[in-house]
Amino acid sequence: MTKEPKSRWPGFFKLSVEERIGLLARHSGLGGAELTFLKDQEHLSRRTANHMIENCIGTFELPLGLAMNLRVDGVDRLVPLATEEPSVLAGLSKAARFLRRGAGITTTVTSPLMIGQVQILDVPDLGAARTRVLEARRALLEEANALDPRLVEVGGGAQDLEVRILPPEGDDDPVGTMFVVHLLVDVRDAMGANAVNTMAEQLAPRLEELTGGRVRLRILSNLADRRLVTARARVPVDLLASNGASGTGPDVALGIQEASVFAERDPYRAATHNKGIMNGIDGVLIALGQDWRAVESGAHAYAARSGRYRALSSWRARGDVLHGELELPLAVGTVGGIVDSHPAVRAGLAILGIKTAAELASIAAAVGLAQNLAALRALATEGIQRGHMRLHVRKVGLSAGATEEELPALIEELQRLGRADLDTARSVLASLRQGGA
Ligand code: MEV
C-alpha cells in the first residue's frame, strides 16, 4: 500500500476497521483527540448531548466511512461520510477514481452571502415604503453590523438590502400584499443562521417605522442562492467502460448523457437524480455536523428556481470526454454550531485537512458530483440492484448470525439460490454448520 497520492489507497476496503484507522493516522497526521475518537469510539457524551437538545435520552449512531480517491481543486482529500446506505462509499470512491484521471473535480464558490427575510404586512404606501427603506440602507446595515462586530472584523457582516413586493395570489388569498425585506449577510465561515436571524430581528422595529407596516416573520431563507458552489469534472470516456453486458466507454458516456437529459426534462426523474447527489452531500454534512436539512431544502428549492423542478447536475458527452457540472447552494460552517463540541466533527475536519466553510462546500459539492456519476453509470449499465444485492446479502448473513469466517460460503450459497431473506439465510447457515449446503 503506497502513501501517495494521498486519497488513493488501493485495497483500503479490504482492511479491518482497526487497520484502516491505523493507516489513516499514519498518513493523514491525525492525532490527539481526533484519533482517540476513532480508536476508542469516544462518541458524543451524554452530558454534551443533553446540552444540545431538549428531552435528550441518548445518542444515535450511523456508520462513518471514508471516501477515497477524491481530488478537489488539485488537492487529494480523504472524505468522511456518514450513511446507513450500502454502495454509497464504494460507488463514490470508484467514480472519484475515474474523475481523478480527468484531472479531478474543480469548484468555484461564491461569497458566503445568506439572506435574512423580514415580512411586513399592511404597508399603506408600498412605493414610498420601498424608497424610505432603500434610503435608510446604510443606517440599517450599520445597525445590523453593530450586533456582530466580530463578524465584521473577519471581513463579513450585513452587505446589502433588497425589497420584494409579493401581491396576493388570486381572489381567495387571505393575506394582502406583503412587503419583504431581504438582508444580505456575508457570514464568512459560519453557517450563518444565528447571525442572520439576530440581525433580522434587530431591524424589525426600525423597518416597521420606515414602512408604516406590521412585521411578522424575521428569519433566514434556506434558499441560499447567493451562496452557490459549482463543481465541474471531465472524464475520459474510455475509463467508463463496464465489465458487464453494458458496453464500451463511449456507450456508457452516451447512457450517462441520456440519463442526465431525462432528469433535466422530467421532475419525477429529477427528484431521484437529485436524491443520488444528496446521498453523497448529506453523508459529508452529517459526518461534519452540519445542518443538512437546511442544505437539502436549499438544494431542492434551487432545483425548482425556473418554475419547474429540475436536475441539479448535467452530463454531456463531447468527443472522448464526458463533462459533468453540478451547481447548488451550500450553507455550511466550520465555526459555531457543534463544531467545537462534537468529537466526530473535529475528527472530520482534521481528516479533511480544512478550516474554511468554502473548502467544506467545495468538497461536499465535489462528492455530490462524483456520487451522481456513480449512480448514473450504474443505472446506465448493469442497474443498481446487483451492487446493492451483494451488500444486502452480506448484511442478511450477519443478521442470521454468521461469523466473518462463515460469511463467504453463506453469501455464495445465497447468491446461488438467488435468495436474500433472513429465514433462508438462517437455514443455509444451519446446514453449512452441519457440514452441507
Ligand atoms: C439511490 O439511493 C440513489 C439513486 O436512485 C440515484 C439515481 O437514481 O440517480 C440510485
GROMACS .gro file of C-alpha atoms and ligand atoms in nm:
model
  447
    1MET     CA    1   0.000   0.000   0.000
    2THR     CA    2   0.153   0.330  -0.105
    3LYS     CA    3   0.142   0.659   0.076
    4GLU     CA    4   0.099   0.884  -0.227
    5PRO     CA    5  -0.114   1.015  -0.377
    6LYS     CA    6  -0.290   1.084  -0.051
    7SER     CA    7  -0.653   0.997  -0.122
    8ARG     CA    8  -0.573   0.697  -0.340
    9TRP     CA    9  -0.509   0.391  -0.124
   10PRO     CA   10  -0.582   0.080  -0.328
   11GLY     CA   11  -0.705  -0.207  -0.113
   12PHE     CA   12  -0.825   0.015   0.173
   13PHE     CA   13  -1.164  -0.157   0.164
   14LYS     CA   14  -1.003  -0.496   0.232
   15LEU     CA   15  -0.853  -0.388   0.566
   16SER     CA   16  -1.010  -0.429   0.908
   17VAL     CA   17  -1.156  -0.119   1.073
   18GLU     CA   18  -0.854  -0.105   1.310
   19GLU     CA   19  -0.609  -0.130   1.019
   20ARG     CA   20  -0.791   0.148   0.834
   21ILE     CA   21  -0.772   0.377   1.137
   22GLY     CA   22  -0.402   0.295   1.177
   23LEU     CA   23  -0.331   0.378   0.814
   24LEU     CA   24  -0.532   0.697   0.835
   25ALA     CA   25  -0.342   0.802   1.148
   26ARG     CA   26  -0.004   0.733   0.988
   27HIS     CA   27  -0.071   0.908   0.662
   28SER     CA   28  -0.301   1.196   0.748
   29GLY     CA   29  -0.128   1.337   1.053
   30LEU     CA   30  -0.439   1.263   1.256
   31GLY     CA   31  -0.362   1.250   1.626
   32GLY     CA   32  -0.473   1.354   1.971
   33ALA     CA   33  -0.841   1.375   2.047
   34GLU     CA   34  -0.942   1.309   1.685
   35LEU     CA   35  -0.758   0.981   1.678
   36THR     CA   36  -0.888   0.885   2.021
   37PHE     CA   37  -1.237   0.947   1.895
   38LEU     CA   38  -1.191   0.698   1.612
   39LYS     CA   39  -0.991   0.443   1.809
   40ASP     CA   40  -1.188   0.434   2.128
   41GLN     CA   41  -1.527   0.516   1.983
   42GLU     CA   42  -1.538   0.805   2.222
   43HIS     CA   43  -1.860   0.948   2.092
   44LEU     CA   44  -2.070   1.239   2.189
   45SER     CA   45  -2.103   1.224   2.564
   46ARG     CA   46  -2.446   1.211   2.721
   47ARG     CA   47  -2.365   1.532   2.900
   48THR     CA   48  -2.285   1.721   2.579
   49ALA     CA   49  -2.586   1.568   2.403
   50ASN     CA   50  -2.810   1.677   2.688
   51HIS     CA   51  -2.688   2.036   2.642
   52MET     CA   52  -2.755   2.023   2.269
   53ILE     CA   53  -3.124   1.933   2.262
   54GLU     CA   54  -3.426   1.916   2.489
   55ASN     CA   55  -3.563   1.591   2.634
   56CYS     CA   56  -3.242   1.407   2.547
   57ILE     CA   57  -3.250   1.034   2.617
   58GLY     CA   58  -2.931   0.926   2.440
   59THR     CA   59  -2.740   0.950   2.114
   60PHE     CA   60  -2.789   0.788   1.774
   61GLU     CA   61  -2.514   0.639   1.562
   62LEU     CA   62  -2.456   0.581   1.193
   63PRO     CA   63  -2.169   0.409   1.016
   64LEU     CA   64  -1.887   0.651   0.936
   65GLY     CA   65  -1.688   0.570   0.622
   66LEU     CA   66  -1.405   0.721   0.425
   67ALA     CA   67  -1.449   0.811   0.060
   68MET     CA   68  -1.127   0.750  -0.127
   69ASN     CA   69  -0.967   0.887  -0.442
   70LEU     CA   70  -1.119   1.234  -0.441
   71ARG     CA   71  -0.914   1.515  -0.585
   72VAL     CA   72  -1.078   1.853  -0.547
   73ASP     CA   73  -0.921   2.168  -0.689
   74GLY     CA   74  -0.591   1.987  -0.730
   75VAL     CA   75  -0.578   1.861  -0.370
   76ASP     CA   76  -0.630   1.500  -0.265
   77ARG     CA   77  -0.898   1.468   0.003
   78LEU     CA   78  -1.000   1.176   0.218
   79VAL     CA   79  -1.364   1.244   0.290
   80PRO     CA   80  -1.550   1.118   0.599
   81LEU     CA   81  -1.909   1.034   0.520
   82ALA     CA   82  -2.186   0.909   0.749
   83THR     CA   83  -2.457   0.699   0.591
   84GLU     CA   84  -2.677   0.397   0.650
   85GLU     CA   85  -2.693   0.320   0.277
   86PRO     CA   86  -2.483   0.043   0.126
   87SER     CA   87  -2.296   0.113  -0.201
   88VAL     CA   88  -2.266   0.488  -0.142
   89LEU     CA   89  -1.898   0.481  -0.041
   90ALA     CA   90  -1.800   0.214  -0.292
   91GLY     CA   91  -1.974   0.396  -0.580
   92LEU     CA   92  -1.836   0.733  -0.478
   93SER     CA   93  -1.478   0.610  -0.440
   94LYS     CA   94  -1.495   0.436  -0.777
   95ALA     CA   95  -1.636   0.742  -0.955
   96ALA     CA   96  -1.372   0.959  -0.786
   97ARG     CA   97  -1.108   0.726  -0.933
   98PHE     CA   98  -1.241   0.796  -1.285
   99LEU     CA   99  -1.262   1.166  -1.215
  100ARG     CA  100  -0.904   1.198  -1.090
  101ARG     CA  101  -0.785   1.057  -1.421
  102GLY     CA  102  -0.955   1.354  -1.585
  103ALA     CA  103  -0.768   1.593  -1.351
  104GLY     CA  104  -1.017   1.568  -1.067
  105ILE     CA  105  -1.302   1.796  -0.980
  106THR     CA  106  -1.273   2.173  -0.987
  107THR     CA  107  -1.503   2.402  -0.797
  108THR     CA  108  -1.595   2.767  -0.769
  109VAL     CA  109  -1.760   2.914  -0.463
  110THR     CA  110  -1.937   3.249  -0.435
  111SER     CA  111  -1.911   3.474  -0.128
  112PRO     CA  112  -2.094   3.323   0.169
  113LEU     CA  113  -2.396   3.552   0.146
  114MET     CA  114  -2.702   3.442   0.340
  115ILE     CA  115  -3.043   3.603   0.314
  116GLY     CA  116  -3.249   3.716   0.614
  117GLN     CA  117  -3.617   3.784   0.543
  118VAL     CA  118  -3.841   4.034   0.721
  119GLN     CA  119  -4.208   4.001   0.630
  120ILE     CA  120  -4.407   4.326   0.661
  121LEU     CA  121  -4.785   4.343   0.623
  122ASP     CA  122  -5.040   4.623   0.591
  123VAL     CA  123  -4.793   4.868   0.436
  124PRO     CA  124  -5.007   5.170   0.339
  125ASP     CA  125  -4.789   5.301   0.054
  126LEU     CA  126  -4.565   5.034  -0.098
  127GLY     CA  127  -4.370   5.269  -0.328
  128ALA     CA  128  -4.297   5.523  -0.054
  129ALA     CA  129  -4.201   5.244   0.187
  130ARG     CA  130  -3.959   5.098  -0.064
  131THR     CA  131  -3.794   5.439  -0.115
  132ARG     CA  132  -3.765   5.502   0.259
  133VAL     CA  133  -3.616   5.158   0.330
  134LEU     CA  134  -3.363   5.185   0.049
  135GLU     CA  135  -3.271   5.539   0.153
  136ALA     CA  136  -3.210   5.415   0.508
  137ARG     CA  137  -3.000   5.128   0.373
  138ARG     CA  138  -2.667   5.246   0.516
  139ALA     CA  139  -2.806   5.310   0.864
  140LEU     CA  140  -2.989   4.977   0.867
  141LEU     CA  141  -2.674   4.789   0.767
  142GLU     CA  142  -2.475   4.970   1.035
  143GLU     CA  143  -2.736   4.882   1.294
  144ALA     CA  144  -2.723   4.515   1.187
  145ASN     CA  145  -2.344   4.510   1.190
  146ALA     CA  146  -2.324   4.666   1.535
  147LEU     CA  147  -2.472   4.338   1.662
  148ASP     CA  148  -2.182   4.130   1.535
  149PRO     CA  149  -1.855   4.328   1.540
  150ARG     CA  150  -1.655   4.004   1.536
  151LEU     CA  151  -1.810   3.902   1.205
  152VAL     CA  152  -1.731   4.247   1.060
  153GLU     CA  153  -1.374   4.219   1.193
  154VAL     CA  154  -1.317   3.897   0.997
  155GLY     CA  155  -1.446   4.055   0.676
  156GLY     CA  156  -1.815   3.963   0.693
  157GLY     CA  157  -2.133   4.137   0.801
  158ALA     CA  158  -2.452   4.277   0.653
  159GLN     CA  159  -2.376   4.391   0.299
  160ASP     CA  160  -2.698   4.496   0.135
  161LEU     CA  161  -3.076   4.521   0.148
  162GLU     CA  162  -3.334   4.434  -0.113
  163VAL     CA  163  -3.708   4.488  -0.120
  164ARG     CA  164  -3.955   4.243  -0.273
  165ILE     CA  165  -4.327   4.305  -0.310
  166LEU     CA  166  -4.543   3.990  -0.303
  167PRO     CA  167  -4.901   4.051  -0.418
  168PRO     CA  168  -5.189   3.817  -0.327
  169GLU     CA  169  -5.227   3.512  -0.548
  170GLY     CA  170  -5.588   3.519  -0.662
  171ASP     CA  171  -5.915   3.646  -0.514
  172ASP     CA  172  -5.933   3.393  -0.232
  173ASP     CA  173  -5.583   3.469  -0.099
  174PRO     CA  174  -5.650   3.564   0.266
  175VAL     CA  175  -5.345   3.791   0.303
  176GLY     CA  176  -5.285   4.125   0.134
  177THR     CA  177  -4.970   4.242  -0.042
  178MET     CA  178  -4.653   4.168   0.152
  179PHE     CA  179  -4.350   4.391   0.168
  180VAL     CA  180  -4.048   4.169   0.218
  181VAL     CA  181  -3.701   4.297   0.304
  182HIS     CA  182  -3.403   4.077   0.227
  183LEU     CA  183  -3.095   4.143   0.432
  184LEU     CA  184  -2.783   4.004   0.266
  185VAL     CA  185  -2.521   3.900   0.518
  186ASP     CA  186  -2.171   3.772   0.448
  187VAL     CA  187  -2.138   3.508   0.719
  188ARG     CA  188  -1.777   3.403   0.638
  189ASP     CA  189  -1.707   3.057   0.789
  190ALA     CA  190  -2.033   3.021   0.979
  191MET     CA  191  -2.347   2.853   0.852
  192GLY     CA  192  -2.496   3.185   0.944
  193ALA     CA  193  -2.844   3.114   1.078
  194ASN     CA  194  -2.777   3.269   1.418
  195ALA     CA  195  -2.611   3.585   1.286
  196VAL     CA  196  -2.877   3.642   1.022
  197ASN     CA  197  -3.174   3.572   1.247
  198THR     CA  198  -3.038   3.805   1.514
  199MET     CA  199  -2.990   4.084   1.260
  200ALA     CA  200  -3.335   4.033   1.104
  201GLU     CA  201  -3.498   4.050   1.447
  202GLN     CA  202  -3.299   4.359   1.539
  203LEU     CA  203  -3.403   4.553   1.226
  204ALA     CA  204  -3.772   4.472   1.258
  205PRO     CA  205  -3.885   4.772   1.472
  206ARG     CA  206  -3.696   5.020   1.251
  207LEU     CA  207  -3.847   4.860   0.939
  208GLU     CA  208  -4.194   4.895   1.089
  209GLU     CA  209  -4.129   5.266   1.143
  210LEU     CA  210  -3.997   5.316   0.791
  211THR     CA  211  -4.278   5.127   0.618
  212GLY     CA  212  -4.569   5.208   0.848
  213GLY     CA  213  -4.650   4.835   0.834
  214ARG     CA  214  -4.657   4.543   1.073
  215VAL     CA  215  -4.368   4.296   1.092
  216ARG     CA  216  -4.447   3.927   1.122
  217LEU     CA  217  -4.163   3.683   1.034
  218ARG     CA  218  -3.791   3.754   1.078
  219ILE     CA  219  -3.589   3.455   0.969
  220LEU     CA  220  -3.317   3.346   0.728
  221SER     CA  221  -3.405   3.188   0.395
  222ASN     CA  222  -3.271   2.841   0.323
  223LEU     CA  223  -3.284   2.919  -0.046
  224ALA     CA  224  -2.925   3.043  -0.015
  225ASP     CA  225  -2.896   3.131  -0.383
  226ARG     CA  226  -2.625   3.391  -0.313
  227ARG     CA  227  -2.405   3.121  -0.162
  228LEU     CA  228  -2.352   2.884  -0.451
  229VAL     CA  229  -2.096   2.618  -0.530
  230THR     CA  230  -2.027   2.487  -0.877
  231ALA     CA  231  -1.835   2.162  -0.926
  232ARG     CA  232  -1.709   2.059  -1.269
  233ALA     CA  233  -1.544   1.741  -1.389
  234ARG     CA  234  -1.421   1.578  -1.706
  235VAL     CA  235  -1.384   1.204  -1.750
  236PRO     CA  236  -1.207   1.039  -2.043
  237VAL     CA  237  -1.491   0.821  -2.179
  238ASP     CA  238  -1.274   0.511  -2.223
  239LEU     CA  239  -1.245   0.484  -1.845
  240LEU     CA  240  -1.619   0.439  -1.815
  241ALA     CA  241  -1.631   0.104  -1.996
  242SER     CA  242  -1.816  -0.154  -1.792
  243ASN     CA  243  -1.715  -0.518  -1.747
  244GLY     CA  244  -2.074  -0.633  -1.756
  245ALA     CA  245  -2.304  -0.662  -2.052
  246SER     CA  246  -2.315  -0.291  -2.086
  247GLY     CA  247  -2.070  -0.165  -2.335
  248THR     CA  248  -1.776   0.042  -2.429
  249GLY     CA  249  -1.670   0.371  -2.274
  250PRO     CA  250  -1.844   0.582  -2.541
  251ASP     CA  251  -2.166   0.375  -2.499
  252VAL     CA  252  -2.160   0.429  -2.125
  253ALA     CA  253  -2.091   0.803  -2.167
  254LEU     CA  254  -2.389   0.824  -2.401
  255GLY     CA  255  -2.600   0.639  -2.146
  256ILE     CA  256  -2.497   0.884  -1.874
  257GLN     CA  257  -2.584   1.177  -2.101
  258GLU     CA  258  -2.926   1.024  -2.175
  259ALA     CA  259  -2.985   0.969  -1.804
  260SER     CA  260  -2.889   1.330  -1.736
  261VAL     CA  261  -3.124   1.471  -2.000
  262PHE     CA  262  -3.406   1.254  -1.862
  263ALA     CA  263  -3.361   1.427  -1.523
  264GLU     CA  264  -3.330   1.769  -1.688
  265ARG     CA  265  -3.667   1.718  -1.860
  266ASP     CA  266  -3.871   1.531  -1.602
  267PRO     CA  267  -3.934   1.623  -1.237
  268TYR     CA  268  -4.016   1.261  -1.149
  269ARG     CA  269  -3.670   1.155  -1.259
  270ALA     CA  270  -3.505   1.477  -1.133
  271ALA     CA  271  -3.620   1.404  -0.776
  272THR     CA  272  -3.440   1.066  -0.781
  273HIS     CA  273  -3.137   1.202  -0.967
  274ASN     CA  274  -3.101   1.477  -0.707
  275LYS     CA  275  -3.151   1.226  -0.425
  276GLY     CA  276  -2.846   1.043  -0.557
  277ILE     CA  277  -2.645   1.367  -0.545
  278MET     CA  278  -2.764   1.431  -0.190
  279ASN     CA  279  -2.665   1.074  -0.089
  280GLY     CA  280  -2.309   1.199  -0.110
  281ILE     CA  281  -2.358   1.556   0.009
  282ASP     CA  282  -2.574   1.465   0.310
  283GLY     CA  283  -2.326   1.197   0.413
  284VAL     CA  284  -2.047   1.455   0.429
  285LEU     CA  285  -2.272   1.709   0.602
  286ILE     CA  286  -2.383   1.460   0.867
  287ALA     CA  287  -2.024   1.349   0.932
  288LEU     CA  288  -1.924   1.714   0.969
  289GLY     CA  289  -2.214   1.806   1.199
  290GLN     CA  290  -2.381   2.037   0.951
  291ASP     CA  291  -2.747   2.139   0.925
  292TRP     CA  292  -2.817   1.903   0.637
  293ARG     CA  293  -3.191   1.984   0.638
  294ALA     CA  294  -3.103   2.345   0.556
  295VAL     CA  295  -2.886   2.233   0.266
  296GLU     CA  296  -3.149   1.982   0.148
  297SER     CA  297  -3.427   2.240   0.140
  298GLY     CA  298  -3.200   2.493  -0.030
  299ALA     CA  299  -3.091   2.241  -0.290
  300HIS     CA  300  -3.445   2.138  -0.382
  301ALA     CA  301  -3.573   2.497  -0.385
  302TYR     CA  302  -3.280   2.586  -0.612
  303ALA     CA  303  -3.363   2.291  -0.837
  304ALA     CA  304  -3.710   2.442  -0.885
  305ARG     CA  305  -3.596   2.800  -0.943
  306SER     CA  306  -3.705   2.804  -1.310
  307GLY     CA  307  -4.061   2.721  -1.205
  308ARG     CA  308  -4.010   2.352  -1.276
  309TYR     CA  309  -3.816   2.107  -1.060
  310ARG     CA  310  -3.502   2.004  -1.249
  311ALA     CA  311  -3.178   1.812  -1.215
  312LEU     CA  312  -2.911   1.995  -1.016
  313SER     CA  313  -2.639   1.849  -1.239
  314SER     CA  314  -2.587   1.783  -1.608
  315TRP     CA  315  -2.359   1.546  -1.801
  316ARG     CA  316  -2.259   1.584  -2.165
  317ALA     CA  317  -2.050   1.351  -2.381
  318ARG     CA  318  -1.833   1.560  -2.614
  319GLY     CA  319  -1.584   1.371  -2.824
  320ASP     CA  320  -1.383   1.145  -2.599
  321VAL     CA  321  -1.462   1.333  -2.278
  322LEU     CA  322  -1.768   1.326  -2.055
  323HIS     CA  323  -1.828   1.666  -1.889
  324GLY     CA  324  -2.023   1.699  -1.568
  325GLU     CA  325  -2.142   2.004  -1.377
  326LEU     CA  326  -2.331   2.050  -1.053
  327GLU     CA  327  -2.447   2.378  -0.900
  328LEU     CA  328  -2.632   2.423  -0.574
  329PRO     CA  329  -2.647   2.644  -0.263
  330LEU     CA  330  -2.438   2.508   0.024
  331ALA     CA  331  -2.480   2.682   0.357
  332VAL     CA  332  -2.218   2.512   0.573
  333GLY     CA  333  -1.998   2.628   0.858
  334THR     CA  334  -1.665   2.544   1.015
  335VAL     CA  335  -1.719   2.770   1.314
  336GLY     CA  336  -2.014   2.778   1.552
  337GLY     CA  337  -2.280   2.511   1.563
  338ILE     CA  338  -2.148   2.184   1.702
  339VAL     CA  339  -1.801   2.219   1.550
  340ASP     CA  340  -1.638   2.279   1.887
  341SER     CA  341  -1.841   2.036   2.094
  342HIS     CA  342  -1.867   1.721   1.883
  343PRO     CA  343  -1.559   1.496   1.868
  344ALA     CA  344  -1.665   1.345   1.533
  345VAL     CA  345  -1.682   1.687   1.373
  346ARG     CA  346  -1.336   1.779   1.495
  347ALA     CA  347  -1.205   1.446   1.366
  348GLY     CA  348  -1.383   1.503   1.033
  349LEU     CA  349  -1.228   1.846   0.985
  350ALA     CA  350  -0.885   1.705   1.073
  351ILE     CA  351  -0.923   1.419   0.824
  352LEU     CA  352  -1.030   1.662   0.552
  353GLY     CA  353  -0.747   1.897   0.650
  354ILE     CA  354  -0.963   2.208   0.607
  355LYS     CA  355  -1.052   2.518   0.803
  356THR     CA  356  -1.293   2.721   0.595
  357ALA     CA  357  -1.659   2.684   0.509
  358ALA     CA  358  -1.574   2.746   0.142
  359GLU     CA  359  -1.343   2.442   0.140
  360LEU     CA  360  -1.611   2.229   0.302
  361ALA     CA  361  -1.869   2.349   0.049
  362SER     CA  362  -1.632   2.268  -0.240
  363ILE     CA  363  -1.567   1.918  -0.109
  364ALA     CA  364  -1.937   1.849  -0.046
  365ALA     CA  365  -2.028   1.962  -0.400
  366ALA     CA  366  -1.745   1.753  -0.546
  367VAL     CA  367  -1.875   1.450  -0.354
  368GLY     CA  368  -2.226   1.520  -0.487
  369LEU     CA  369  -2.100   1.526  -0.845
  370ALA     CA  370  -1.895   1.208  -0.803
  371GLN     CA  371  -2.186   1.030  -0.633
  372ASN     CA  372  -2.412   1.134  -0.918
  373LEU     CA  373  -2.165   0.994  -1.172
  374ALA     CA  374  -2.153   0.665  -0.979
  375ALA     CA  375  -2.532   0.635  -0.976
  376LEU     CA  376  -2.578   0.728  -1.343
  377ARG     CA  377  -2.304   0.493  -1.458
  378ALA     CA  378  -2.460   0.205  -1.267
  379LEU     CA  379  -2.810   0.292  -1.388
  380ALA     CA  380  -2.698   0.332  -1.748
  381THR     CA  381  -2.524  -0.007  -1.741
  382GLU     CA  382  -2.595  -0.302  -1.512
  383GLY     CA  383  -2.854  -0.123  -1.294
  384ILE     CA  384  -2.803  -0.063  -0.924
  385GLN     CA  385  -2.953  -0.380  -0.782
  386ARG     CA  386  -2.654  -0.607  -0.842
  387GLY     CA  387  -2.420  -0.393  -0.630
  388HIS     CA  388  -2.689  -0.337  -0.368
  389MET     CA  389  -2.764  -0.709  -0.352
  390ARG     CA  390  -2.402  -0.800  -0.282
  391LEU     CA  391  -2.403  -0.577   0.025
  392HIS     CA  392  -2.756  -0.667   0.121
  393VAL     CA  393  -2.679  -1.040   0.121
  394ARG     CA  394  -2.381  -0.971   0.344
  395LYS     CA  395  -2.598  -0.779   0.588
  396VAL     CA  396  -2.860  -1.056   0.593
  397GLY     CA  397  -2.582  -1.312   0.651
  398LEU     CA  398  -2.461  -1.116   0.954
  399SER     CA  399  -2.816  -1.079   1.086
  400ALA     CA  400  -2.857  -1.457   1.054
  401GLY     CA  401  -2.566  -1.491   1.295
  402ALA     CA  402  -2.282  -1.584   1.057
  403THR     CA  403  -1.928  -1.520   1.173
  404GLU     CA  404  -1.679  -1.340   0.945
  405GLU     CA  405  -1.535  -1.684   0.858
  406GLU     CA  406  -1.875  -1.828   0.773
  407LEU     CA  407  -1.987  -1.532   0.563
  408PRO     CA  408  -1.817  -1.604   0.227
  409ALA     CA  409  -1.969  -1.953   0.196
  410LEU     CA  410  -2.308  -1.830   0.313
  411ILE     CA  411  -2.308  -1.540   0.067
  412GLU     CA  412  -2.205  -1.768  -0.217
  413GLU     CA  413  -2.484  -2.012  -0.142
  414LEU     CA  414  -2.748  -1.736  -0.106
  415GLN     CA  415  -2.637  -1.585  -0.437
  416ARG     CA  416  -2.655  -1.929  -0.600
  417LEU     CA  417  -3.010  -1.969  -0.468
  418GLY     CA  418  -3.099  -1.610  -0.566
  419ARG     CA  419  -3.238  -1.553  -0.214
  420ALA     CA  420  -3.160  -1.280   0.037
  421ASP     CA  421  -3.419  -1.325   0.310
  422LEU     CA  422  -3.338  -1.388   0.673
  423ASP     CA  423  -3.519  -1.725   0.701
  424THR     CA  424  -3.328  -1.870   0.406
  425ALA     CA  425  -3.002  -1.727   0.541
  426ARG     CA  426  -3.065  -1.893   0.878
  427SER     CA  427  -3.146  -2.231   0.729
  428VAL     CA  428  -2.848  -2.221   0.488
  429LEU     CA  429  -2.623  -2.123   0.777
  430ALA     CA  430  -2.756  -2.411   0.987
  431SER     CA  431  -2.689  -2.660   0.712
  432LEU     CA  432  -2.342  -2.515   0.647
  433ARG     CA  433  -2.265  -2.565   1.014
  434GLN     CA  434  -2.376  -2.927   0.985
  435GLY     CA  435  -2.131  -2.970   0.702
  436GLY     CA  436  -2.356  -2.939   0.396
  437ALA     CA  437  -2.507  -2.651   0.195
  438MEV     C1  438  -3.040   0.558  -0.452
  438MEV     O1  439  -3.019   0.590  -0.315
  438MEV     C2  440  -2.996   0.670  -0.542
  438MEV     C3  441  -3.027   0.652  -0.690
  438MEV     O2  442  -3.166   0.623  -0.707
  438MEV     C4  443  -2.991   0.781  -0.759
  438MEV     C5  444  -3.034   0.790  -0.905
  438MEV     O3  445  -3.133   0.724  -0.944
  438MEV     O4  446  -2.971   0.868  -0.979
  438MEV     C6  447  -2.952   0.535  -0.748
   0.00000   0.00000   0.00000
